[in-house]
Structure formats: C-alpha cells, structure tokens
Short mmCIF file of C-alpha atoms in Angstrom, two decimals:
data_model
loop_
_atom_site.label_atom_id
_atom_site.label_comp_id
_atom_site.label_asym_id
_atom_site.label_seq_id
_atom_site.Cartn_x
_atom_site.Cartn_y
_atom_site.Cartn_z
CA MET A 3 84.37 35.57 47.70
CA PRO A 4 87.62 33.61 47.56
CA GLU A 5 90.44 35.24 45.61
CA PRO A 6 91.03 33.56 42.24
CA ALA A 7 94.19 31.45 42.05
CA ALA A 8 97.27 33.25 40.67
CA GLN A 9 97.85 30.37 38.25
CA LEU A 10 95.40 28.23 36.35
CA SER A 11 96.00 24.52 35.92
CA VAL A 12 95.06 24.00 32.29
CA SER A 13 94.73 20.55 30.79
CA LEU A 14 94.86 20.68 26.98
CA TRP A 15 94.23 17.88 24.49
CA ARG A 16 97.39 17.25 22.47
CA GLY A 17 97.66 15.12 19.36
CA GLY A 18 95.05 13.40 17.21
CA ALA A 19 92.38 10.86 18.14
CA ASP A 20 94.98 8.82 20.04
CA GLY A 21 96.33 11.87 21.89
CA ARG A 22 96.16 12.71 25.59
CA TYR A 23 95.65 15.67 27.92
CA GLU A 24 98.77 17.61 29.01
CA ILE A 25 98.82 20.07 31.89
CA TYR A 26 100.07 23.66 31.61
CA SER A 27 100.27 26.45 34.15
CA VAL A 28 98.83 29.74 32.91
CA PRO A 29 98.72 33.07 34.82
CA ARG A 30 95.21 34.02 35.94
CA ARG A 31 94.17 37.47 34.71
CA GLU A 32 91.17 39.69 35.10
CA SER A 33 88.40 39.30 32.47
CA GLN A 34 90.33 36.38 30.98
CA THR A 35 88.55 34.23 28.41
CA VAL A 36 89.18 30.56 27.67
CA LEU A 37 90.54 31.60 24.27
CA ASP A 38 92.99 33.92 26.04
CA VAL A 39 94.23 30.91 28.03
CA VAL A 40 94.75 28.78 24.92
CA THR A 41 96.47 31.67 23.15
CA TYR A 42 98.79 32.18 26.14
CA VAL A 43 99.89 28.55 25.98
CA GLN A 44 100.64 28.80 22.25
CA ARG A 45 102.49 32.11 22.48
CA HIS A 46 104.43 31.58 25.69
CA ILE A 47 104.74 27.84 26.34
CA ASP A 48 104.34 25.68 23.23
CA PRO A 49 104.06 27.26 19.77
CA THR A 50 103.16 23.89 18.24
CA LEU A 51 99.70 23.98 19.86
CA SER A 52 97.00 23.95 17.14
CA TYR A 53 93.63 25.59 17.59
CA ARG A 54 91.23 27.67 15.54
CA PHE A 55 89.90 31.19 16.00
CA ALA A 56 89.26 34.29 13.94
CA CYS A 57 87.12 37.20 15.15
CA ARG A 58 87.51 36.87 18.97
CA VAL A 59 84.17 38.65 19.46
CA GLY A 60 81.57 35.88 19.06
CA MET A 61 80.72 36.43 15.42
CA CYS A 62 82.66 33.91 13.34
CA GLY A 63 81.90 30.70 15.23
CA SER A 64 85.35 29.18 14.69
CA CYS A 65 86.75 28.95 18.26
CA ALA A 66 84.36 26.40 19.80
CA MET A 67 86.01 23.77 22.02
CA THR A 68 85.05 21.42 24.83
CA VAL A 69 85.64 23.23 28.12
CA ASN A 70 85.35 21.22 31.34
CA GLY A 71 83.10 18.74 29.56
CA HIS A 72 80.81 21.21 27.79
CA PRO A 73 81.05 22.60 24.27
CA ARG A 74 81.46 26.40 24.38
CA TRP A 75 82.53 29.36 22.24
CA THR A 76 85.85 30.06 23.91
CA CYS A 77 86.22 33.72 22.92
CA ARG A 78 83.11 34.68 24.87
CA THR A 79 83.51 32.24 27.75
CA HIS A 80 85.11 33.86 30.78
CA VAL A 81 87.43 31.73 32.87
CA ALA A 82 85.65 32.98 35.99
CA LYS A 83 82.45 31.33 34.76
CA VAL A 84 83.85 27.89 34.02
CA ALA A 85 87.11 27.31 35.92
CA ASP A 86 86.48 24.62 38.48
CA GLY A 87 88.79 25.43 41.42
CA GLY A 88 91.31 27.07 39.10
CA ARG A 89 91.28 24.07 36.77
CA LEU A 90 90.36 23.99 33.09
CA GLN A 91 90.20 21.00 30.80
CA ILE A 92 90.02 22.04 27.15
CA GLY A 93 89.61 19.63 24.26
CA PRO A 94 88.40 19.67 20.66
CA LEU A 95 84.65 19.56 19.95
CA ASP A 96 83.03 16.16 20.43
CA ASN A 97 81.31 14.25 17.62
CA LEU A 98 83.85 15.44 15.04
CA PRO A 99 87.19 13.95 13.92
CA ILE A 100 90.23 15.54 15.54
CA ILE A 101 92.72 17.16 13.16
CA LYS A 102 95.28 18.01 15.84
CA ASP A 103 95.17 19.28 19.41
CA LEU A 104 92.12 21.57 19.79
CA ALA A 105 91.20 21.75 16.10
CA ALA A 106 88.30 19.50 15.13
CA ASP A 107 87.58 18.67 11.50
CA MET A 108 84.38 20.58 10.64
CA ALA A 109 83.94 18.85 7.24
CA PRO A 110 81.24 16.36 8.38
CA PHE A 111 79.35 19.23 10.03
CA PHE A 112 79.18 21.29 6.83
CA GLU A 113 78.62 18.24 4.61
CA LYS A 114 75.42 17.69 6.58
CA TRP A 115 74.36 21.28 5.88
CA GLN A 116 74.64 20.37 2.20
CA GLN A 117 72.72 17.10 2.73
CA ALA A 118 69.93 19.04 4.48
CA LYS A 119 69.74 21.38 1.46
CA GLY A 120 70.84 24.30 3.60
CA VAL A 121 71.58 26.40 0.52
CA PHE A 122 69.22 29.15 -0.60
CA ALA A 123 67.44 28.26 -3.86
CA PRO A 124 66.32 31.52 -5.48
CA SER A 125 62.87 31.71 -7.03
CA GLN A 126 63.59 34.94 -8.92
CA THR A 127 66.43 36.42 -10.95
CA ARG A 128 68.24 39.64 -10.16
CA ALA A 129 66.37 41.28 -13.06
CA GLU A 130 63.09 41.02 -11.16
CA PRO A 131 62.01 43.50 -8.48
CA MET A 132 63.19 42.83 -4.93
CA ALA A 133 60.85 40.49 -3.02
CA ARG A 134 58.81 42.25 -0.35
CA ILE A 135 58.72 40.23 2.88
CA ARG A 136 56.71 41.62 5.76
CA PRO A 137 58.79 41.40 8.98
CA ASP A 138 55.63 40.58 10.95
CA SER A 139 54.55 37.69 8.71
CA ALA A 140 54.43 34.30 10.47
CA PRO A 141 57.05 32.62 8.22
CA ARG A 142 59.46 35.55 8.64
CA ILE A 143 59.05 35.51 12.43
CA ALA A 144 59.77 31.74 12.43
CA ALA A 145 62.85 32.23 10.22
CA ASP A 146 64.11 35.17 12.31
CA ALA A 147 63.97 33.07 15.49
CA ALA A 148 66.52 30.64 14.01
CA ILE A 149 68.53 32.78 11.58
CA GLU A 150 71.37 34.00 13.82
CA CYS A 151 73.30 30.70 13.81
CA ILE A 152 77.07 31.31 13.48
CA ASN A 153 77.90 27.67 12.57
CA CYS A 154 80.11 27.17 15.62
CA GLY A 155 79.25 23.47 15.93
CA VAL A 156 78.51 23.69 19.67
CA CYS A 157 75.03 22.19 19.23
CA TYR A 158 76.43 19.40 17.05
CA ALA A 159 79.01 18.54 19.70
CA ALA A 160 76.39 18.62 22.46
CA CYS A 161 73.86 16.42 20.64
CA ASP A 162 73.32 12.89 22.01
CA THR A 163 71.64 11.76 18.79
CA VAL A 164 74.66 12.80 16.70
CA ARG A 165 76.84 10.83 19.14
CA TRP A 166 74.69 7.71 18.76
CA ASN A 167 73.74 7.95 15.08
CA SER A 168 76.49 9.08 12.73
CA GLY A 169 73.96 9.47 9.92
CA TYR A 170 71.90 12.08 11.81
CA LEU A 171 72.03 15.51 10.17
CA GLY A 172 72.31 17.31 13.50
CA PRO A 173 70.70 20.42 15.02
CA ALA A 174 72.57 23.11 13.07
CA ALA A 175 71.86 21.71 9.60
CA LEU A 176 68.20 21.13 10.46
CA ASN A 177 67.90 24.59 12.04
CA ARG A 178 69.30 26.07 8.83
CA ALA A 179 66.82 24.03 6.75
CA TRP A 180 63.98 25.38 8.90
CA THR A 181 64.98 29.01 8.18
CA LEU A 182 64.86 28.27 4.44
CA VAL A 183 61.55 26.38 4.68
CA ASN A 184 60.17 29.64 6.08
CA ASP A 185 61.87 31.86 3.49
CA GLU A 186 59.16 32.93 1.07
CA ARG A 187 61.76 33.72 -1.60
CA ASP A 188 63.15 30.17 -1.63
CA SER A 189 62.06 27.60 -4.25
CA GLY A 190 63.84 24.48 -2.97
CA ASN A 191 61.43 23.20 -0.36
CA GLY A 192 60.39 20.03 -2.21
CA ALA A 193 63.92 18.65 -2.21
CA ARG A 194 64.64 20.15 1.22
CA LEU A 195 61.67 18.53 2.96
CA ALA A 196 62.50 15.20 1.29
CA ALA A 197 66.09 15.51 2.57
CA VAL A 198 65.13 16.30 6.16
CA ALA A 199 62.35 13.66 6.23
CA ALA A 200 64.64 10.82 5.12
CA SER A 201 66.41 8.41 7.47
CA GLY A 202 68.79 10.40 9.69
CA GLY A 203 66.69 13.54 9.28
CA CYS A 204 64.55 15.55 11.67
CA HIS A 205 62.51 12.54 12.85
CA SER A 206 65.62 11.02 14.43
CA CYS A 207 65.75 13.87 17.00
CA HIS A 208 64.87 12.80 20.56
CA SER A 209 64.17 16.38 21.70
CA HIS A 210 66.77 16.15 24.49
CA GLN A 211 67.32 19.91 23.96
CA SER A 212 71.08 19.81 24.57
CA CYS A 213 71.42 22.00 21.47
CA GLN A 214 69.19 24.65 23.02
CA GLU A 215 70.95 24.33 26.38
CA HIS A 216 74.41 24.91 24.88
CA CYS A 217 73.75 27.27 21.95
CA PRO A 218 75.85 30.39 22.68
CA LEU A 219 73.29 32.53 20.85
CA THR A 220 70.41 31.00 22.82
CA LEU A 221 68.75 29.72 19.67
CA ASN A 222 66.40 26.78 19.95
CA PRO A 223 67.21 24.22 17.24
CA THR A 224 64.88 21.70 18.94
CA ALA A 225 61.95 23.99 18.14
CA SER A 226 63.15 24.32 14.53
CA ILE A 227 63.39 20.52 14.26
CA ALA A 228 59.88 20.18 15.71
CA GLY A 229 58.69 22.58 13.01
CA LEU A 230 60.36 20.46 10.34
CA LYS A 231 58.75 17.32 11.79
CA ARG A 232 55.30 18.91 11.52
CA ARG A 233 55.88 20.37 8.06
CA SER A 234 57.37 17.20 6.55
CA ALA A 235 54.75 14.92 8.15
CA ALA A 236 51.97 17.11 6.68
CA ALA A 237 53.65 17.05 3.26
CA TYR A 238 53.98 13.25 3.46
CA LEU A 239 50.32 12.79 4.40
CA LYS A 240 49.30 15.02 1.48
CA GLY A 241 51.35 12.82 -0.86
CA GLU A 242 53.79 15.65 -1.63
CA LEU A 243 56.73 13.72 -0.26
CA LYS A 244 58.16 10.31 -1.06
CA ALA A 245 59.96 8.71 1.89
CA MET B 26 64.04 7.38 11.26
CA SER B 27 62.18 8.42 8.14
CA VAL B 28 58.90 10.33 8.18
CA ARG B 29 57.03 7.15 7.15
CA LEU B 30 58.27 5.15 10.15
CA TYR B 31 57.79 8.21 12.40
CA LEU B 32 54.12 8.48 11.46
CA TRP B 33 53.51 4.73 11.84
CA GLN B 34 55.09 4.81 15.30
CA ARG B 35 53.10 7.87 16.42
CA ALA B 36 49.83 6.53 14.96
CA THR B 37 50.22 3.14 16.64
CA ALA B 38 51.14 4.87 19.92
CA ALA B 39 47.96 6.95 19.72
CA LEU B 40 45.97 3.77 19.16
CA MET B 41 47.67 1.89 21.99
CA VAL B 42 46.76 4.48 24.63
CA PRO B 43 42.97 3.82 24.65
CA PHE B 44 43.47 0.13 23.90
CA GLY B 45 45.91 -0.23 26.80
CA LEU B 46 43.52 1.57 29.17
CA ILE B 47 40.63 -0.68 28.11
CA HIS B 48 42.86 -3.74 28.51
CA ILE B 49 43.81 -2.69 32.06
CA ALA B 50 40.15 -1.95 32.89
CA VAL B 51 39.22 -5.45 31.72
CA ILE B 52 41.94 -6.96 33.93
CA PHE B 53 40.63 -5.02 36.95
CA TYR B 54 37.04 -6.06 36.17
CA ALA B 55 37.99 -9.74 35.80
CA THR B 56 39.99 -9.83 39.04
CA ARG B 57 37.38 -7.89 41.07
CA GLN B 58 34.70 -10.27 39.81
CA GLN B 59 37.01 -13.14 40.78
CA MET B 60 36.56 -14.65 37.34
CA THR B 61 38.43 -17.86 36.53
CA ALA B 62 40.15 -18.54 33.21
CA ALA B 63 37.18 -20.73 32.25
CA ASP B 64 34.75 -17.84 33.04
CA ILE B 65 36.75 -15.44 30.87
CA LEU B 66 37.07 -17.87 27.97
CA SER B 67 33.35 -18.62 28.09
CA ARG B 68 32.70 -14.89 27.46
CA THR B 69 35.35 -14.35 24.80
CA HIS B 70 34.79 -17.58 22.87
CA GLY B 71 33.37 -16.82 19.44
CA SER B 72 33.31 -13.08 20.07
CA ALA B 73 34.09 -11.04 16.96
CA ALA B 74 34.34 -7.90 19.14
CA TRP B 75 37.11 -9.30 21.38
CA ALA B 76 38.87 -10.79 18.34
CA SER B 77 38.83 -7.38 16.63
CA PHE B 78 39.89 -5.50 19.76
CA TYR B 79 42.87 -7.70 20.58
CA GLY B 80 43.70 -8.28 16.90
CA VAL B 81 44.12 -4.53 16.31
CA PHE B 82 45.97 -4.18 19.64
CA VAL B 83 48.46 -6.92 18.68
CA ALA B 84 49.03 -5.36 15.24
CA ALA B 85 49.64 -1.91 16.78
CA VAL B 86 52.07 -3.30 19.38
CA SER B 87 53.99 -5.33 16.77
CA ILE B 88 54.46 -2.32 14.48
CA HIS B 89 55.23 0.12 17.31
CA ALA B 90 57.74 -2.11 19.10
CA SER B 91 59.60 -3.14 15.94
CA ILE B 92 60.07 0.50 14.87
CA GLY B 93 61.24 1.40 18.38
CA VAL B 94 63.74 -1.46 18.50
CA ARG B 95 64.92 -0.45 15.02
CA ASN B 96 65.78 2.99 16.38
CA ILE B 97 67.55 1.53 19.41
CA LEU B 98 69.64 -0.79 17.20
CA THR B 99 70.48 2.10 14.86
CA GLU B 100 71.83 4.13 17.76
CA TRP B 101 73.33 1.48 20.02
CA SER B 102 74.55 -1.37 17.80
CA ALA B 103 77.24 -1.60 15.15
CA LEU B 104 74.83 -3.32 12.74
CA ALA B 105 74.47 -1.94 9.24
CA ASP B 106 71.23 -0.20 8.26
CA ARG B 107 69.95 -3.15 6.24
CA ALA B 108 70.65 -5.64 9.05
CA VAL B 109 68.88 -3.34 11.53
CA GLY B 110 65.85 -3.24 9.22
CA TRP B 111 65.71 -7.03 8.97
CA CYS B 112 66.07 -7.45 12.76
CA ALA B 113 63.15 -5.05 13.27
CA ILE B 114 60.98 -6.86 10.72
CA LEU B 115 61.81 -10.22 12.35
CA LEU B 116 60.88 -8.88 15.79
CA GLY B 117 57.61 -7.50 14.41
CA ILE B 118 56.74 -10.88 12.87
CA VAL B 119 57.56 -12.77 16.10
CA LEU B 120 55.46 -10.37 18.20
CA ALA B 121 52.56 -10.59 15.73
CA LEU B 122 52.70 -14.41 15.64
CA LEU B 123 52.76 -14.68 19.45
CA GLY B 124 50.01 -12.09 19.80
CA PHE B 125 47.70 -13.52 17.16
CA HIS B 126 48.22 -17.00 18.61
CA ALA B 127 46.98 -15.64 21.95
CA VAL B 128 44.00 -13.92 20.26
CA ILE B 129 43.04 -17.14 18.45
CA SER B 130 43.29 -19.04 21.74
CA LEU B 131 41.02 -16.45 23.35
CA VAL B 132 38.18 -16.55 20.83
CA LEU B 133 38.41 -19.86 18.97
CA MET B 134 39.79 -22.50 21.33
#
C-alpha cells in the first residue's frame, strides 16, 4: 500500500452562496477524521472558518458536510476512506442555504419536519397508565427500523427530488412521519397522512434511493416513504383522506 | 404530486399495459396478413368494440401523459404550480382531441 501523503490538500468552501473554494495544507495524521481536518484549519490556520459540530461521536447529527461530492457525517468519516490522492474538497450540505463557509442553514430542513407533522401527538395523558407496546408487534418493528435518525440532513442533501422540487418534504421528514404512523400511542395520523399525501409529499419520491445510499446510520428512508405511499393511498381510497 | 394524481397515474399505467400489448399484437397481425388501410378500415368501421378499446386507450394515455408532464415541469421548469397545472391540462386536452379524432376516423369515417 502506498504511504499516505504527509500533507493533505484541503479545499474548503469559504463565504456564502457566492463564495469559492480555498486550498489549505493540513498535516496528515493517523485515524484522522474529516472533522479533525476542518478543526485543524480553524485552530491553526484561519480562526474565522465557520462550521458546526457538537458531539464528535456520531450522535448529534450536526457536523454533516459535502466531502468530495458526497454528503457525509464528518466526525465519523475517516480521511483514509475518502481522501482522493491526498485531496479533500469540503463544502456545506447541498439543497440548503449557506449561512457561511461550511455551515448550512438547517431551517428549511426542520420546517419540513413540522409540515410533515413529525411531532408526536399523544393519545393519553400522564395520569393514565403507561401504554404497553409489544416490541415484536408489526407496527413497532416498522417504527424501530426507521427510528434511529439523528437529523443530520445527509439524506436531504443527497436527494435528487429535493434538488429538483423545492416543495418536496424530503426523506428525513417523511421517514419521521412513518415512525409516528406506526406509533400506536400517537393520535395525529389523520392530519399526518393528509400532510404527507399532499403535493410535495411522499408521492413525489422517485425511489432513487440516494437517501438510503448515504444515510450514515444505514436507515432506509425510501422504504419508509414507500410505506407512507401505501398507507396514504389506502386511506384515500377508503375516503378517509381529502387530497 | 398528490395522492389523487399518483393513483390516477398508476391506475392508467396499469390499464395501458394490456392495452398496449393488444395494440402491438394487432399491428403485428395486420402487417403479417399484409392488410391494406382499406382492409383495416373495412373491419373497424362501425365497430363498437374497437371504438371502446381505442377510446379507453386514448383516455388513459391522455391522463397518464399529462400527469407525467406535470411532474416533469414541476421539477425542471421555473413555472409556478398553477401554470404547471394548466399546461398539463392543456396537454391532456390536446392528446385527447387528437386521439379521439383518430378513433372517430377509424370507426365512423
């Protein structure tokens, strides 16, 4: 195996939407992550570099960026896996407005969670006994398969349909809606199915599966969206849904 | 795309599969039998069955294609939602008019 280069050539997006890539030289280190590279630039070369991170261990979902053309969680992406000949190009997530440098504005992403009714609607009060949900029940298994989303926005940035149709809710919001559709304790499915069955909802998905391909937690939002398509189409045919 | 348009597009697609296969089979039959246009028209003239078959086929194609083009315009043009809807309706009407004109020519003229 060839020895890794002693220095990485790192091209970082600087500025807002009208910004440009600038090249920095960063020492190559063992077990180095892409987030380590960005942090090195900020701490040793240019303290004005803006980027976002929090946990550094793949839990918070705040450090996602575009790395050599693909959206990735940078804290868990090793340089050895993605550096192309010792070169890295790192930009903000696609399909979102740029605040500055590597920080994308996540507001549209979370606004679509709200539009998709991604908020739990309780069917009981705290005074009632705790709901008993069997872990091996079909709805719980379906919800469990999609529940581990960390809201990193990688799927949203990877999605062709989001790129082409700004009104599309996107894989993360629809995946979240699918977990709640399968939550037996939730009482908001009427409004939720109407929201995801409207224009820009689950039926706009082309099933390209870029979300599944890029999800750092190997979730499958395309399967969740397919579930929503089936569930909302059945509700519409039964006359339970106006669309 | 809303669930209503999604179901119309899927339903018309499901209808077009057997209709398309029958249409292709008819073309093969007519060419292998070396039938002329006059031979074909003599068989289709006044036929309620052929009028129904191609009438439903034209309706399915018009609905399916206009919804598909609506989606393409939504994703690839800068047109507003309302303008996209009107373009799709216009395309559907044009396709239906052309198609039904051909069906009428086949069975009535």
